[in-house]
PDB file of C-alpha atoms in Angstrom:
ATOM      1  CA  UNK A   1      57.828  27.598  86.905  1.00  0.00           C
ATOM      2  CA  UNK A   2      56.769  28.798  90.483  1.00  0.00           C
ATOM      3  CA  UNK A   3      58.692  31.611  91.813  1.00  0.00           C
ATOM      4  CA  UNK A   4      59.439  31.167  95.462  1.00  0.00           C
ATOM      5  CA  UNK A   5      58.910  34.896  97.157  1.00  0.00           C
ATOM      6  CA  UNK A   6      61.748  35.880  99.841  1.00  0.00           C
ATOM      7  CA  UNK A   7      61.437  37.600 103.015  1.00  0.00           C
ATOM      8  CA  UNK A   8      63.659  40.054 104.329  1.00  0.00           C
ATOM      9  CA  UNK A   9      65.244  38.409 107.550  1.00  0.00           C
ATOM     10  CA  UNK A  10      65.489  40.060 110.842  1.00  0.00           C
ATOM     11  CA  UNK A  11      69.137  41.075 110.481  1.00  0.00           C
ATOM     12  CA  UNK A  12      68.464  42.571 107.478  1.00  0.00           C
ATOM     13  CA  UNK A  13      65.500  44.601 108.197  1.00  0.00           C
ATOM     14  CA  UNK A  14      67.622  45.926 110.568  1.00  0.00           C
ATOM     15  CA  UNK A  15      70.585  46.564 108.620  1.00  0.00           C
ATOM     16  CA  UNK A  16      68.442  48.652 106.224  1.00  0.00           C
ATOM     17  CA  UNK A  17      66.835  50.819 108.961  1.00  0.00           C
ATOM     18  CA  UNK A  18      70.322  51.448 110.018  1.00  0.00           C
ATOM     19  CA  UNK A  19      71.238  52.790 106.645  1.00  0.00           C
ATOM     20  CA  UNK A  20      67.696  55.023 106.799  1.00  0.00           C
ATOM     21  CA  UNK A  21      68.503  56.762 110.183  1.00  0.00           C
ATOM     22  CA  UNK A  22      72.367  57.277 108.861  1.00  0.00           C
ATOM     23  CA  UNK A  23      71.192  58.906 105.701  1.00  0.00           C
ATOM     24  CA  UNK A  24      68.145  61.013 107.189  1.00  0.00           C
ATOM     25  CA  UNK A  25      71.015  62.472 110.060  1.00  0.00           C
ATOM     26  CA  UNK A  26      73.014  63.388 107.341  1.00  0.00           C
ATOM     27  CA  UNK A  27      70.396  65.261 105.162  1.00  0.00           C
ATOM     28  CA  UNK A  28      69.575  67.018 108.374  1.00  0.00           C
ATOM     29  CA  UNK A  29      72.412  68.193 109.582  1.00  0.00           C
ATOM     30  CA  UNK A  30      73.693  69.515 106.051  1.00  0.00           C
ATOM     31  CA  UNK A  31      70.281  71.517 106.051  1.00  0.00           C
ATOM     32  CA  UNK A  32      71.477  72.964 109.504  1.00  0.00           C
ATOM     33  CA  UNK A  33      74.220  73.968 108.715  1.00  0.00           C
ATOM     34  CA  UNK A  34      74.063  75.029 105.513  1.00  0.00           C
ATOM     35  CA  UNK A  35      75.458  78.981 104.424  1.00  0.00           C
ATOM     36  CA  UNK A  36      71.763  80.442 104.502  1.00  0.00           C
ATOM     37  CA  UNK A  37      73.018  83.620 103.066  1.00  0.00           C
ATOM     38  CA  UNK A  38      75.221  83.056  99.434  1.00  0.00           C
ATOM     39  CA  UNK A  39      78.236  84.624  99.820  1.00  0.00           C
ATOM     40  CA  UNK A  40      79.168  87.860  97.083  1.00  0.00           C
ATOM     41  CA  UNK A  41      82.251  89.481  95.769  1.00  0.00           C
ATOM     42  CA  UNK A  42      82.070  92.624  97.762  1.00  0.00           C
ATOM     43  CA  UNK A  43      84.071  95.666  96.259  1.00  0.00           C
ATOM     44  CA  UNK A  44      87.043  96.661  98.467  1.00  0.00           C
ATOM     45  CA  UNK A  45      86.909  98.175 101.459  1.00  0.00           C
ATOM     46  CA  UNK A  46      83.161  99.638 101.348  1.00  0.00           C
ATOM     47  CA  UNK A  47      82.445 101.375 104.882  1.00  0.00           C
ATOM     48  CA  UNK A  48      79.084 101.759 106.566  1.00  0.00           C
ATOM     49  CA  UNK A  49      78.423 104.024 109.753  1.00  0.00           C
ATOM     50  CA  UNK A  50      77.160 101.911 112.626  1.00  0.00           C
ATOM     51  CA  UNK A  51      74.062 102.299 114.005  1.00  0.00           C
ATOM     52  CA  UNK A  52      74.947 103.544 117.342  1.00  0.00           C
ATOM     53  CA  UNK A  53      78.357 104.429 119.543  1.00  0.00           C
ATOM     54  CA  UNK A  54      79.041 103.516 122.228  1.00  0.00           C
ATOM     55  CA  UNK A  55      81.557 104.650 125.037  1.00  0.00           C
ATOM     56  CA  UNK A  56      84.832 103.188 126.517  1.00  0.00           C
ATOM     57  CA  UNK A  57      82.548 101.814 129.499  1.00  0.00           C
ATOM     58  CA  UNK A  58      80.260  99.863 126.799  1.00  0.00           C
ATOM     59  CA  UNK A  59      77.292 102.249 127.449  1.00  0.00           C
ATOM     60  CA  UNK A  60      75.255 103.268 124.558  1.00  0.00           C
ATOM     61  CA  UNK A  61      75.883 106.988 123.616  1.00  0.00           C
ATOM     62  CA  UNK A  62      72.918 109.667 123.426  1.00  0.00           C
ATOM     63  CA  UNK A  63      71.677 109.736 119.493  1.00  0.00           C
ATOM     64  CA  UNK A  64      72.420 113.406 119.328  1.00  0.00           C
ATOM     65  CA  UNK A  65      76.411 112.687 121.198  1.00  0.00           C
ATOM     66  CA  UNK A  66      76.846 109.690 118.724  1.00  0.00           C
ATOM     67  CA  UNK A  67      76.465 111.878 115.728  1.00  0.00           C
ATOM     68  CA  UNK A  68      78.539 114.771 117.264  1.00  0.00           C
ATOM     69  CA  UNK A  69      82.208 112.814 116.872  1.00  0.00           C
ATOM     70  CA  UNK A  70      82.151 109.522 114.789  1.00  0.00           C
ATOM     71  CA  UNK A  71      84.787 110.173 112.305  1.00  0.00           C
ATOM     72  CA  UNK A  72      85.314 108.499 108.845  1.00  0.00           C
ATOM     73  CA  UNK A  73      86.637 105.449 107.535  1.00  0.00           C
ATOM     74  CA  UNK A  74      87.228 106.106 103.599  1.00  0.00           C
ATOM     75  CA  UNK A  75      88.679 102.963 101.109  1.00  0.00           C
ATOM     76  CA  UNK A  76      91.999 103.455 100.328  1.00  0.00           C
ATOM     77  CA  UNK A  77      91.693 103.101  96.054  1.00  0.00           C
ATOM     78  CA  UNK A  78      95.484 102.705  95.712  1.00  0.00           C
ATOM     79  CA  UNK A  79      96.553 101.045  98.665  1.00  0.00           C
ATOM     80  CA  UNK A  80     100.322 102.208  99.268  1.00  0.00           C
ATOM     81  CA  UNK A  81     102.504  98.991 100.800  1.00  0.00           C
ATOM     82  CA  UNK A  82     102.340  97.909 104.117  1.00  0.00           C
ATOM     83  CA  UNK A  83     105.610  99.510 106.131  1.00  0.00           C
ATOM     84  CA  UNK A  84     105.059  97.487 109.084  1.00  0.00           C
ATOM     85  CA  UNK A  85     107.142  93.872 109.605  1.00  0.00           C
ATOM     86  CA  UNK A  86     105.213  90.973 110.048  1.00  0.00           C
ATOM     87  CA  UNK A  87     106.395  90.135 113.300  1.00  0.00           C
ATOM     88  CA  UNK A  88     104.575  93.525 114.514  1.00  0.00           C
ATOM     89  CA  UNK A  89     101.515  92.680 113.303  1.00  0.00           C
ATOM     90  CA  UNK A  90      98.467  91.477 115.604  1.00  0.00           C
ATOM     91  CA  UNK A  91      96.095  88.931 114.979  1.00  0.00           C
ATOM     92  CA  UNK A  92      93.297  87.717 116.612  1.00  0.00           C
ATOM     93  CA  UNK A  93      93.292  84.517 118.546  1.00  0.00           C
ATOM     94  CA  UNK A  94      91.366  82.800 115.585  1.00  0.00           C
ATOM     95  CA  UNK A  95      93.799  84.417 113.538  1.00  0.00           C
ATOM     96  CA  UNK A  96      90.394  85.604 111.002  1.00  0.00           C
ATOM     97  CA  UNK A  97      91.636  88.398 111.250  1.00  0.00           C
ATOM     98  CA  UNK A  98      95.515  90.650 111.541  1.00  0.00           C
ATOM     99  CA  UNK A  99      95.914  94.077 111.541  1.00  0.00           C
ATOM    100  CA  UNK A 100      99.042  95.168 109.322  1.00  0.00           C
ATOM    101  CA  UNK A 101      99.035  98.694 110.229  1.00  0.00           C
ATOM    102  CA  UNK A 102      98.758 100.651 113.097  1.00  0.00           C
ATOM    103  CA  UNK A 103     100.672  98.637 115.186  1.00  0.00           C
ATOM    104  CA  UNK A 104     101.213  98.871 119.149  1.00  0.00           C
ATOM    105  CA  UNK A 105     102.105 102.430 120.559  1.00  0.00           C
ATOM    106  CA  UNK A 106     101.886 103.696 117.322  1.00  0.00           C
ATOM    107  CA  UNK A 107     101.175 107.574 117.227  1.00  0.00           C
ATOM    108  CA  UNK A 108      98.687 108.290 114.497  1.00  0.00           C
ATOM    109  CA  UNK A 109      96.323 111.265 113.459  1.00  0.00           C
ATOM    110  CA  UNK A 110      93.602 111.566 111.255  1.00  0.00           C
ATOM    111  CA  UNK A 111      94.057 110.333 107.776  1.00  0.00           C
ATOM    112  CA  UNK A 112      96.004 106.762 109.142  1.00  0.00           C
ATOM    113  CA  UNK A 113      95.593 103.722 107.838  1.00  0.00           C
ATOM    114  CA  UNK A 114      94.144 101.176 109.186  1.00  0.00           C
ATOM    115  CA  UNK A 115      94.720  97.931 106.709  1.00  0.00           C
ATOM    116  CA  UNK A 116      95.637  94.308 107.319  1.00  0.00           C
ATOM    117  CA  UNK A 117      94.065  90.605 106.525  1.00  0.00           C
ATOM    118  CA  UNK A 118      90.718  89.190 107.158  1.00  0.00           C
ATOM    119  CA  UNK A 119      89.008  85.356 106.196  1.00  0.00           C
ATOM    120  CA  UNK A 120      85.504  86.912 106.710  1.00  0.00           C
ATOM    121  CA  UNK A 121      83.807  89.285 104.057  1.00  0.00           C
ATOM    122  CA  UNK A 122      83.478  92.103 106.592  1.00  0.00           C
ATOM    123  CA  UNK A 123      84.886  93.599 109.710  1.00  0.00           C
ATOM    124  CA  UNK A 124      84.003  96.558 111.918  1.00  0.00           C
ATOM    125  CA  UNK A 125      86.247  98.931 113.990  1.00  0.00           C
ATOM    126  CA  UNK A 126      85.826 101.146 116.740  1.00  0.00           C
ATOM    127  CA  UNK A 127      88.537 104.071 117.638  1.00  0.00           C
ATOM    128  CA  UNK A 128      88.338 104.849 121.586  1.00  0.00           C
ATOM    129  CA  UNK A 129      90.087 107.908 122.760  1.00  0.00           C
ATOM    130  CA  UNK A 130      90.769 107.065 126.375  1.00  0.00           C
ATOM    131  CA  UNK A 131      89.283 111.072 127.219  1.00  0.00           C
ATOM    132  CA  UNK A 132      85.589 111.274 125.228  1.00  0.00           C
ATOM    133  CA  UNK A 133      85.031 107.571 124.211  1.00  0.00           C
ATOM    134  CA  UNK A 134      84.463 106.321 120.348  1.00  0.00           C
ATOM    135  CA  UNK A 135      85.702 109.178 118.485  1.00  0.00           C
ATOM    136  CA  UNK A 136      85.055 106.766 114.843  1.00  0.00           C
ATOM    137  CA  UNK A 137      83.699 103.492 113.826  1.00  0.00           C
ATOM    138  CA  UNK A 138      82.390 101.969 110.738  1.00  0.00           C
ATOM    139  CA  UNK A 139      81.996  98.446 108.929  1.00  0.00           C
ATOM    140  CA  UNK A 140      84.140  97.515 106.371  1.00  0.00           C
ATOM    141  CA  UNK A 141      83.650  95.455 103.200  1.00  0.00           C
ATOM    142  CA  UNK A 142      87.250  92.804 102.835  1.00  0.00           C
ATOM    143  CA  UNK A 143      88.160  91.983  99.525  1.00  0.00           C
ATOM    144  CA  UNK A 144      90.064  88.937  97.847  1.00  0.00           C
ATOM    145  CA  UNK A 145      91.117  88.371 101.822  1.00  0.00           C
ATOM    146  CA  UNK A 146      92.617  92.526 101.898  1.00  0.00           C
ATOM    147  CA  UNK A 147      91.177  95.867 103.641  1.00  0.00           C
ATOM    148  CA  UNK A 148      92.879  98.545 103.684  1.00  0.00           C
ATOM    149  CA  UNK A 149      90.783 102.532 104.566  1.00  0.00           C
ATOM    150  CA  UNK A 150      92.030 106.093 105.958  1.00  0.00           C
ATOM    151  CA  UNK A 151      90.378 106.641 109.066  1.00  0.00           C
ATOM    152  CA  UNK A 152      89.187 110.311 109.812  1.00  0.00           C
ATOM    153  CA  UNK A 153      88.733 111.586 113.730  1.00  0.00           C
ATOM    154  CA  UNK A 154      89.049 114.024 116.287  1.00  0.00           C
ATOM    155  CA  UNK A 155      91.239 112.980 119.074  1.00  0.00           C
ATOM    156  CA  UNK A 156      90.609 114.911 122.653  1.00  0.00           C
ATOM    157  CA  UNK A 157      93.010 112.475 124.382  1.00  0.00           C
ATOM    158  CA  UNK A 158      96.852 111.838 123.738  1.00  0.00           C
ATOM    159  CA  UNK A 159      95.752 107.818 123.737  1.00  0.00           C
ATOM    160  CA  UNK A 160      92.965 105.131 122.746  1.00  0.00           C
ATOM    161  CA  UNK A 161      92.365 101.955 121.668  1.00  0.00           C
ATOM    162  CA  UNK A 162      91.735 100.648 118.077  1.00  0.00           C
ATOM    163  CA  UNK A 163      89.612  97.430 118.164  1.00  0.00           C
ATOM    164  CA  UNK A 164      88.886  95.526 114.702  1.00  0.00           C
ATOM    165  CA  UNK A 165      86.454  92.579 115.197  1.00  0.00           C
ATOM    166  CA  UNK A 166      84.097  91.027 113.162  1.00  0.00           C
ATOM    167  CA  UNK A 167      80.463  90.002 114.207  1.00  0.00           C
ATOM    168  CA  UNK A 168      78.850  86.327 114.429  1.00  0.00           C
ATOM    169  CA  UNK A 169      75.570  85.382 112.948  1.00  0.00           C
ATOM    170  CA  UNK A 170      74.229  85.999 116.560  1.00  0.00           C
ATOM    171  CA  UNK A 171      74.936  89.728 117.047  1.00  0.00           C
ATOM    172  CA  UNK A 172      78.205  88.827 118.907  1.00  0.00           C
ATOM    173  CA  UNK A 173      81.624  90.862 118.420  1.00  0.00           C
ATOM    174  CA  UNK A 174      83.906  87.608 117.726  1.00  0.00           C
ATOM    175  CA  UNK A 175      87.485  87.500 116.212  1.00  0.00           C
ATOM    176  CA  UNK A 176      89.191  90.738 118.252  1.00  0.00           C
ATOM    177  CA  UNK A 177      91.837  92.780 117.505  1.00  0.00           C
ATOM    178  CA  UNK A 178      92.686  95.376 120.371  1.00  0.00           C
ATOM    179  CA  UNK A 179      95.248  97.392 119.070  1.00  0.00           C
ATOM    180  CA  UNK A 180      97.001 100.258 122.159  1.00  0.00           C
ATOM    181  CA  UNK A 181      97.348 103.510 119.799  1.00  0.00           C
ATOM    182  CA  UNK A 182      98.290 107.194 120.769  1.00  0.00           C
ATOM    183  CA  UNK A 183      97.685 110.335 119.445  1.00  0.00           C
TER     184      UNK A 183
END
């Protein structure tokens, strides 16, 4: 018996380049945008000191000025409960992140806490006294969605500005929390 060999017809060939091109634009863009970095269980609230301060007019700080009034930012190990209602909390426009407590106009000193919610494994604040500029700042580790530390610093002023933000894989401050605080 004489098998008859078959041709792929035009339609078809082009059906099946069709289906080539759809599957190669898929494997490329999941290799785009893939997580490049595996995320990790972080332990709570782990702070870091930032690199370097920088003022209220977003100038960089002198080295030797920076290191003169930063503050602290230490993990709360036994969170107490948040005091604050929710409808006095403030979130960020993405809503990644809400600060619980300090709220608005809220008079604090050394020792507060600053604590709230965040959907990205770390977020960095920066306390401004209106007077000398960023009197602390750090980087803190969330865990299981919670952060919660006791901020240390040295007010000169009687008012600042608490903002809580997290940074994008470019280096940009993204996801903003200004919070109006006095002293």
């Amino acid at each position: 018996m004489v098998t008859k060999k078959r041709s792929l017809s035009n339609r078809q060939r082009l059906f099946l380049g069709a289906v080539v091109v759809v599957l190669v634009g898929v494997g490329v863009y999941s290799w785009v945008n893939r997580d490049p970095v595996p995320k990790q269980k972080t332990p709570v609230a782990t702070i870091k000191k930032l690199p370097a301060a920088t003022t209220n007019t977003g100038e960089k700080e002198l080295s030797g000025a920076a290191s003169n009034n930063q503050g602290t930012a230490t993990p709360n190990q036994n969170p107490q409960a948040v005091t604050t209602k929710p409808n006095q909390w403030i979130s960020s426009e993405s809503g990644v992140i809400v600060v619980q407590q300090p709220i608005k106009d809220q008079t604090i000193k050394s020792g507060a806490t600053l604590s709230g919610t965040a959907s990205v494994g770390q977020i960095q604040y920066r306390l401004i006294d209106d007077s000398s500029g960023v009197i602390s700042q750090g980087i803190i580790d969330v865990s299981n969605g919670k952060y919660s530390v006791a901020l240390g610093f040295s007010p000169k002023g009687s008012s600042g500005r608490l903002d809580v933000f997290s940074i994008s894989a470019s280096g940009n401050e993204i996801n903003e929390v200004q919070i109006a605080i006095k002293f």
